[in-house]
PDB file of C-alpha atoms in Angstrom:
ATOM      1  CA  MET A   1      -3.947  16.122  -4.392  1.00 66.00           C
ATOM      2  CA  ASP A   2      -5.827  19.444  -4.444  1.00 88.00           C
ATOM      3  CA  LYS A   3      -7.864  20.803  -1.520  1.00 90.00           C
ATOM      4  CA  ARG A   4     -11.211  19.899  -3.073  1.00 92.00           C
ATOM      5  CA  GLU A   5     -10.243  16.247  -3.521  1.00 91.00           C
ATOM      6  CA  HIS A   6      -8.670  16.183  -0.058  1.00 93.00           C
ATOM      7  CA  ILE A   7     -11.936  17.385   1.497  1.00 95.00           C
ATOM      8  CA  MET A   8     -13.941  14.763  -0.427  1.00 93.00           C
ATOM      9  CA  ASN A   9     -11.626  11.965   0.739  1.00 91.00           C
ATOM     10  CA  ALA A  10     -11.941  13.116   4.357  1.00 93.00           C
ATOM     11  CA  ALA A  11     -15.730  13.241   3.964  1.00 93.00           C
ATOM     12  CA  ILE A  12     -15.868   9.673   2.615  1.00 91.00           C
ATOM     13  CA  GLU A  13     -14.062   8.339   5.692  1.00 90.00           C
ATOM     14  CA  LEU A  14     -16.298  10.318   8.017  1.00 91.00           C
ATOM     15  CA  PHE A  15     -19.537   9.315   6.249  1.00 88.00           C
ATOM     16  CA  ALA A  16     -18.424   5.666   6.386  1.00 84.00           C
ATOM     17  CA  GLU A  17     -17.749   5.928  10.119  1.00 85.00           C
ATOM     18  CA  LYS A  18     -20.653   8.124  11.298  1.00 86.00           C
ATOM     19  CA  GLY A  19     -23.082   8.065   8.394  1.00 83.00           C
ATOM     20  CA  PHE A  20     -24.244  11.089   6.425  1.00 84.00           C
ATOM     21  CA  GLU A  21     -26.650  12.215   9.136  1.00 83.00           C
ATOM     22  CA  GLY A  22     -24.058  11.882  11.908  1.00 87.00           C
ATOM     23  CA  SER A  23     -21.388  13.916  10.101  1.00 91.00           C
ATOM     24  CA  SER A  24     -21.552  17.708  10.296  1.00 93.00           C
ATOM     25  CA  ILE A  25     -19.731  20.240   8.146  1.00 94.00           C
ATOM     26  CA  ARG A  26     -17.725  21.073  11.262  1.00 94.00           C
ATOM     27  CA  ASP A  27     -16.719  17.392  11.612  1.00 94.00           C
ATOM     28  CA  ILE A  28     -15.666  17.240   7.965  1.00 95.00           C
ATOM     29  CA  ALA A  29     -13.645  20.445   8.299  1.00 95.00           C
ATOM     30  CA  ALA A  30     -11.863  19.078  11.367  1.00 95.00           C
ATOM     31  CA  SER A  31     -11.177  15.738   9.687  1.00 93.00           C
ATOM     32  CA  ALA A  32      -9.794  17.460   6.561  1.00 93.00           C
ATOM     33  CA  ASP A  33      -7.911  20.032   8.683  1.00 94.00           C
ATOM     34  CA  VAL A  34      -9.503  22.941   6.810  1.00 94.00           C
ATOM     35  CA  ASN A  35     -11.902  25.679   7.877  1.00 94.00           C
ATOM     36  CA  ILE A  36     -15.652  25.555   7.310  1.00 94.00           C
ATOM     37  CA  ALA A  37     -15.472  28.500   4.919  1.00 94.00           C
ATOM     38  CA  MET A  38     -13.311  26.465   2.558  1.00 94.00           C
ATOM     39  CA  ILE A  39     -15.881  23.642   2.436  1.00 94.00           C
ATOM     40  CA  ASN A  40     -18.636  26.175   1.797  1.00 93.00           C
ATOM     41  CA  TYR A  41     -16.522  27.757  -0.943  1.00 94.00           C
ATOM     42  CA  TYR A  42     -15.976  24.481  -2.788  1.00 94.00           C
ATOM     43  CA  PHE A  43     -19.339  22.815  -2.166  1.00 94.00           C
ATOM     44  CA  GLY A  44     -21.856  25.132  -0.504  1.00 92.00           C
ATOM     45  CA  SER A  45     -23.423  22.451   1.718  1.00 92.00           C
ATOM     46  CA  LYS A  46     -23.004  18.913   3.003  1.00 91.00           C
ATOM     47  CA  GLU A  47     -25.563  17.685   0.458  1.00 90.00           C
ATOM     48  CA  LYS A  48     -23.659  19.325  -2.408  1.00 93.00           C
ATOM     49  CA  LEU A  49     -20.427  17.801  -1.102  1.00 94.00           C
ATOM     50  CA  PHE A  50     -22.053  14.369  -1.144  1.00 89.00           C
ATOM     51  CA  GLU A  51     -23.354  14.973  -4.668  1.00 91.00           C
ATOM     52  CA  ALA A  52     -19.860  16.004  -5.800  1.00 93.00           C
ATOM     53  CA  LEU A  53     -18.469  12.790  -4.307  1.00 91.00           C
ATOM     54  CA  VAL A  54     -20.910  10.560  -6.150  1.00 90.00           C
ATOM     55  CA  ASN A  55     -20.522  12.510  -9.383  1.00 92.00           C
ATOM     56  CA  ALA A  56     -16.706  12.321  -9.297  1.00 91.00           C
ATOM     57  CA  LYS A  57     -16.687   8.552  -8.698  1.00 90.00           C
ATOM     58  CA  ALA A  58     -19.415   7.800 -11.241  1.00 92.00           C
ATOM     59  CA  ALA A  59     -17.878  10.028 -13.924  1.00 93.00           C
ATOM     60  CA  LYS A  60     -14.474   8.386 -13.592  1.00 93.00           C
ATOM     61  CA  THR A  61     -15.998   4.922 -13.906  1.00 95.00           C
ATOM     62  CA  ARG A  62     -18.065   6.073 -16.900  1.00 96.00           C
ATOM     63  CA  ILE A  63     -14.925   7.063 -18.805  1.00 97.00           C
ATOM     64  CA  PHE A  64     -13.594   3.502 -18.494  1.00 97.00           C
ATOM     65  CA  LEU A  65     -16.991   1.980 -19.322  1.00 97.00           C
ATOM     66  CA  ASP A  66     -17.365   4.093 -22.465  1.00 97.00           C
ATOM     67  CA  GLU A  67     -13.894   3.075 -23.591  1.00 98.00           C
ATOM     68  CA  ILE A  68     -14.734  -0.606 -23.106  1.00 98.00           C
ATOM     69  CA  ALA A  69     -18.174  -0.329 -24.722  1.00 98.00           C
ATOM     70  CA  ASN A  70     -16.762   1.406 -27.824  1.00 97.00           C
ATOM     71  CA  ASP A  71     -13.944  -1.093 -28.356  1.00 98.00           C
ATOM     72  CA  LYS A  72     -14.863  -2.829 -31.622  1.00 96.00           C
ATOM     73  CA  THR A  73     -11.922  -5.248 -31.462  1.00 97.00           C
ATOM     74  CA  ILE A  74     -13.369  -7.426 -28.694  1.00 97.00           C
ATOM     75  CA  SER A  75     -16.531  -9.492 -28.253  1.00 97.00           C
ATOM     76  CA  SER A  76     -19.458  -8.606 -25.988  1.00 97.00           C
ATOM     77  CA  PHE A  77     -18.316 -11.125 -23.392  1.00 98.00           C
ATOM     78  CA  GLU A  78     -14.741  -9.825 -23.463  1.00 98.00           C
ATOM     79  CA  LYS A  79     -16.199  -6.389 -22.735  1.00 98.00           C
ATOM     80  CA  LEU A  80     -17.997  -7.828 -19.712  1.00 98.00           C
ATOM     81  CA  GLU A  81     -14.780  -9.483 -18.528  1.00 98.00           C
ATOM     82  CA  LYS A  82     -13.083  -6.086 -18.574  1.00 98.00           C
ATOM     83  CA  ILE A  83     -16.045  -4.544 -16.749  1.00 98.00           C
ATOM     84  CA  ILE A  84     -15.921  -7.219 -14.038  1.00 98.00           C
ATOM     85  CA  GLU A  85     -12.235  -6.478 -13.460  1.00 98.00           C
ATOM     86  CA  LEU A  86     -12.961  -2.738 -13.427  1.00 97.00           C
ATOM     87  CA  TYR A  87     -15.803  -3.005 -10.909  1.00 96.00           C
ATOM     88  CA  VAL A  88     -13.939  -5.348  -8.563  1.00 97.00           C
ATOM     89  CA  GLU A  89     -10.947  -3.006  -8.617  1.00 96.00           C
ATOM     90  CA  ARG A  90     -12.983   0.178  -8.119  1.00 94.00           C
ATOM     91  CA  ILE A  91     -15.466  -1.129  -5.551  1.00 94.00           C
ATOM     92  CA  PHE A  92     -12.833  -2.972  -3.506  1.00 94.00           C
ATOM     93  CA  GLY A  93     -10.480   0.007  -3.742  1.00 92.00           C
ATOM     94  CA  GLY A  94     -13.219   2.511  -2.906  1.00 89.00           C
ATOM     95  CA  ARG A  95     -15.095   0.304  -0.454  1.00 89.00           C
ATOM     96  CA  LEU A  96     -15.699   3.076   2.091  1.00 86.00           C
ATOM     97  CA  PHE A  97     -17.453   5.176  -0.533  1.00 87.00           C
ATOM     98  CA  HIS A  98     -19.563   2.228  -1.704  1.00 86.00           C
ATOM     99  CA  ARG A  99     -20.577   1.388   1.866  1.00 84.00           C
ATOM    100  CA  VAL A 100     -21.780   4.971   2.281  1.00 83.00           C
ATOM    101  CA  ILE A 101     -23.766   4.734  -0.960  1.00 86.00           C
ATOM    102  CA  HIS A 102     -25.286   1.425   0.151  1.00 82.00           C
ATOM    103  CA  GLN A 103     -26.265   2.883   3.543  1.00 80.00           C
ATOM    104  CA  GLU A 104     -28.013   5.837   1.921  1.00 78.00           C
ATOM    105  CA  MET A 105     -29.871   3.649  -0.558  1.00 80.00           C
ATOM    106  CA  MET A 106     -30.980   1.166   2.102  1.00 76.00           C
ATOM    107  CA  LEU A 107     -32.024   3.730   4.732  1.00 71.00           C
ATOM    108  CA  GLY A 108     -33.945   5.892   2.269  1.00 63.00           C
ATOM    109  CA  ARG A 109     -34.280   8.730   4.785  1.00 68.00           C
ATOM    110  CA  ARG A 110     -33.365  11.496   2.352  1.00 72.00           C
ATOM    111  CA  GLU A 111     -35.290  11.130  -0.886  1.00 78.00           C
ATOM    112  CA  PRO A 112     -33.470  13.992  -2.701  1.00 80.00           C
ATOM    113  CA  LEU A 113     -30.089  12.475  -1.829  1.00 80.00           C
ATOM    114  CA  GLN A 114     -31.249   9.030  -2.902  1.00 85.00           C
ATOM    115  CA  GLN A 115     -32.449  10.454  -6.222  1.00 87.00           C
ATOM    116  CA  ILE A 116     -29.066  12.092  -6.794  1.00 85.00           C
ATOM    117  CA  ILE A 117     -27.329   8.727  -6.269  1.00 86.00           C
ATOM    118  CA  VAL A 118     -29.680   6.971  -8.685  1.00 89.00           C
ATOM    119  CA  ASN A 119     -29.378   9.678 -11.353  1.00 90.00           C
ATOM    120  CA  LEU A 120     -25.574   9.627 -11.246  1.00 87.00           C
ATOM    121  CA  LEU A 121     -25.044   5.850 -11.054  1.00 90.00           C
ATOM    122  CA  TYR A 122     -27.785   4.732 -13.443  1.00 93.00           C
ATOM    123  CA  PRO A 123     -25.964   5.735 -16.683  1.00 95.00           C
ATOM    124  CA  ASN A 124     -23.097   3.390 -15.767  1.00 96.00           C
ATOM    125  CA  ALA A 125     -25.456   0.458 -15.239  1.00 96.00           C
ATOM    126  CA  GLN A 126     -27.148   1.389 -18.521  1.00 97.00           C
ATOM    127  CA  ILE A 127     -23.852   1.009 -20.419  1.00 98.00           C
ATOM    128  CA  ILE A 128     -23.447  -2.537 -19.066  1.00 98.00           C
ATOM    129  CA  ARG A 129     -27.061  -3.339 -19.913  1.00 98.00           C
ATOM    130  CA  ASP A 130     -26.554  -2.043 -23.465  1.00 98.00           C
ATOM    131  CA  ILE A 131     -23.535  -4.331 -23.920  1.00 98.00           C
ATOM    132  CA  ILE A 132     -25.618  -7.330 -22.808  1.00 98.00           C
ATOM    133  CA  GLU A 133     -28.487  -6.362 -25.103  1.00 98.00           C
ATOM    134  CA  ALA A 134     -26.071  -5.953 -28.021  1.00 97.00           C
ATOM    135  CA  GLY A 135     -24.688  -9.430 -27.307  1.00 97.00           C
ATOM    136  CA  ILE A 136     -28.230 -10.847 -27.388  1.00 98.00           C
ATOM    137  CA  ARG A 137     -28.978  -9.130 -30.715  1.00 97.00           C
ATOM    138  CA  LYS A 138     -25.742 -10.427 -32.232  1.00 96.00           C
ATOM    139  CA  GLY A 139     -26.544 -13.967 -31.132  1.00 96.00           C
ATOM    140  CA  GLU A 140     -23.531 -14.099 -28.798  1.00 96.00           C
ATOM    141  CA  PHE A 141     -25.721 -14.323 -25.692  1.00 98.00           C
ATOM    142  CA  LYS A 142     -28.832 -16.203 -24.633  1.00 97.00           C
ATOM    143  CA  LYS A 143     -32.073 -14.255 -24.210  1.00 97.00           C
ATOM    144  CA  VAL A 144     -31.618 -13.313 -20.565  1.00 98.00           C
ATOM    145  CA  ASP A 145     -32.969 -10.498 -18.398  1.00 98.00           C
ATOM    146  CA  PRO A 146     -30.365  -7.730 -19.003  1.00 98.00           C
ATOM    147  CA  GLU A 147     -31.374  -5.563 -16.048  1.00 97.00           C
ATOM    148  CA  LEU A 148     -31.259  -8.367 -13.489  1.00 97.00           C
ATOM    149  CA  THR A 149     -27.995  -9.612 -14.965  1.00 98.00           C
ATOM    150  CA  VAL A 150     -26.468  -6.185 -14.269  1.00 97.00           C
ATOM    151  CA  ALA A 151     -27.957  -6.277 -10.750  1.00 95.00           C
ATOM    152  CA  SER A 152     -26.445  -9.734 -10.174  1.00 96.00           C
ATOM    153  CA  LEU A 153     -23.006  -8.563 -11.276  1.00 96.00           C
ATOM    154  CA  ILE A 154     -22.846  -5.336  -9.272  1.00 94.00           C
ATOM    155  CA  GLY A 155     -24.847  -6.745  -6.362  1.00 92.00           C
ATOM    156  CA  THR A 156     -22.448  -9.644  -5.824  1.00 93.00           C
ATOM    157  CA  ILE A 157     -19.445  -7.319  -5.538  1.00 94.00           C
ATOM    158  CA  ASN A 158     -21.324  -4.887  -3.287  1.00 90.00           C
ATOM    159  CA  HIS A 159     -22.437  -7.713  -1.005  1.00 89.00           C
ATOM    160  CA  VAL A 160     -18.856  -8.873  -0.531  1.00 89.00           C
ATOM    161  CA  VAL A 161     -17.651  -5.404   0.524  1.00 89.00           C
ATOM    162  CA  GLN A 162     -20.492  -4.638   2.948  1.00 84.00           C
ATOM    163  CA  SER A 163     -18.917  -6.390   5.933  1.00 81.00           C
ATOM    164  CA  LYS A 164     -15.303  -7.410   6.405  1.00 86.00           C
ATOM    165  CA  LYS A 165     -16.273  -9.405   9.510  1.00 87.00           C
ATOM    166  CA  PHE A 166     -18.822 -11.437   7.555  1.00 86.00           C
ATOM    167  CA  CYS A 167     -16.401 -11.876   4.661  1.00 87.00           C
ATOM    168  CA  ASN A 168     -13.611 -13.131   6.939  1.00 90.00           C
ATOM    169  CA  LEU A 169     -15.953 -15.468   8.799  1.00 89.00           C
ATOM    170  CA  PHE A 170     -17.290 -16.801   5.509  1.00 86.00           C
ATOM    171  CA  LEU A 171     -13.745 -17.297   4.179  1.00 88.00           C
ATOM    172  CA  ASN A 172     -12.555 -18.772   7.493  1.00 91.00           C
ATOM    173  CA  LYS A 173      -9.905 -16.065   7.877  1.00 90.00           C
ATOM    174  CA  GLU A 174      -8.461 -14.367  10.938  1.00 87.00           C
ATOM    175  CA  GLU A 175      -9.829 -11.016  12.158  1.00 82.00           C
ATOM    176  CA  GLY A 176      -6.806  -9.073  10.887  1.00 85.00           C
ATOM    177  CA  TYR A 177      -7.099 -10.377   7.326  1.00 92.00           C
ATOM    178  CA  GLU A 178      -7.948  -7.665   4.770  1.00 91.00           C
ATOM    179  CA  PRO A 179      -9.686  -9.525   1.906  1.00 93.00           C
ATOM    180  CA  TYR A 180     -10.146  -6.468  -0.299  1.00 93.00           C
ATOM    181  CA  ASP A 181      -6.415  -5.784  -0.516  1.00 93.00           C
ATOM    182  CA  ASP A 182      -5.532  -9.413  -1.239  1.00 94.00           C
ATOM    183  CA  PRO A 183      -4.812  -9.875  -4.987  1.00 95.00           C
ATOM    184  CA  LYS A 184      -5.678 -13.583  -4.700  1.00 94.00           C
ATOM    185  CA  PHE A 185      -9.111 -12.829  -3.290  1.00 94.00           C
ATOM    186  CA  ARG A 186      -9.747 -10.147  -5.913  1.00 95.00           C
ATOM    187  CA  LYS A 187      -8.851 -12.672  -8.611  1.00 96.00           C
ATOM    188  CA  ARG A 188     -11.127 -15.234  -6.978  1.00 95.00           C
ATOM    189  CA  VAL A 189     -14.067 -12.818  -7.177  1.00 96.00           C
ATOM    190  CA  VAL A 190     -13.252 -11.872 -10.788  1.00 97.00           C
ATOM    191  CA  ASP A 191     -12.902 -15.529 -11.846  1.00 97.00           C
ATOM    192  CA  HIS A 192     -16.148 -16.466 -10.112  1.00 97.00           C
ATOM    193  CA  LEU A 193     -18.133 -13.676 -11.769  1.00 97.00           C
ATOM    194  CA  GLU A 194     -16.661 -14.414 -15.186  1.00 98.00           C
ATOM    195  CA  LYS A 195     -17.637 -18.106 -14.901  1.00 98.00           C
ATOM    196  CA  LEU A 196     -21.058 -17.184 -13.559  1.00 97.00           C
ATOM    197  CA  LEU A 197     -21.791 -14.775 -16.409  1.00 97.00           C
ATOM    198  CA  HIS A 198     -20.303 -17.104 -19.006  1.00 98.00           C
ATOM    199  CA  ASN A 199     -22.673 -19.906 -17.950  1.00 97.00           C
ATOM    200  CA  HIS A 200     -25.560 -17.457 -17.725  1.00 98.00           C
ATOM    201  CA  LEU A 201     -24.973 -15.659 -21.026  1.00 98.00           C
ATOM    202  CA  VAL A 202     -22.917 -17.545 -23.556  1.00 96.00           C
ATOM    203  CA  LYS A 203     -24.679 -19.997 -25.830  1.00 88.00           C
TER     204      LYS A 203
END
C-alpha cells in the first residue's frame, strides 16, 4: 500500500469515529503516522482529501459496473444480480466509508462537500438506472420507476450498515456478532434483494 492510500484509509477511520468536522489534518496525520506536510503534498486540504476518498471508491465501483453493463451475454436481470452482489460486497466491506458518506449527506452542513459526493456517486447510480430502463424497453421488465428502484436497492444495503447495534438487535444476535463479515448474512441480504427485485421487475 502506498502512502497516499495509507493516508486515505486512516482518514476514513477517523471520519467514521469523529466525523468530518471533528477530524483535523493534525489528527489525520497522527492517525496515519505521517507529517502534516505529506498530507498537504498529496491532497492540499482536508476537503480535497475527502474528495479523493470518494472519487477513488466511486471510480473503482464504476469499473465493475461498466463491465457488467457492457456484458452482452447476460440478461438485464442477471446484470442486476451481479450488481447486487457487488454492492453488498463493497458497502459491507467499506462500511466505515459509507457511514461517513451517509453522515455528510444527512447533516448537509457543507454544501460544496455534499455536491462533490453527489457528482461522484451519481454516475454509478445512472448505470444501474440505464440497465433497468433497457430491460423495460426490451420487454424483460415491467414499467416501473427506475430511479426509485435504484434508491430501493442501494438504500436497503445502506440502511443495514448504518448501525451494527440495530442490526444485531433486529437479528436477535449477541453484541459481539459482526453481521457484515458473516458470509451467511451477506448471502441473506443478496438473496433477499434478488427476490425483491425479481418480483418488482420481472414480468
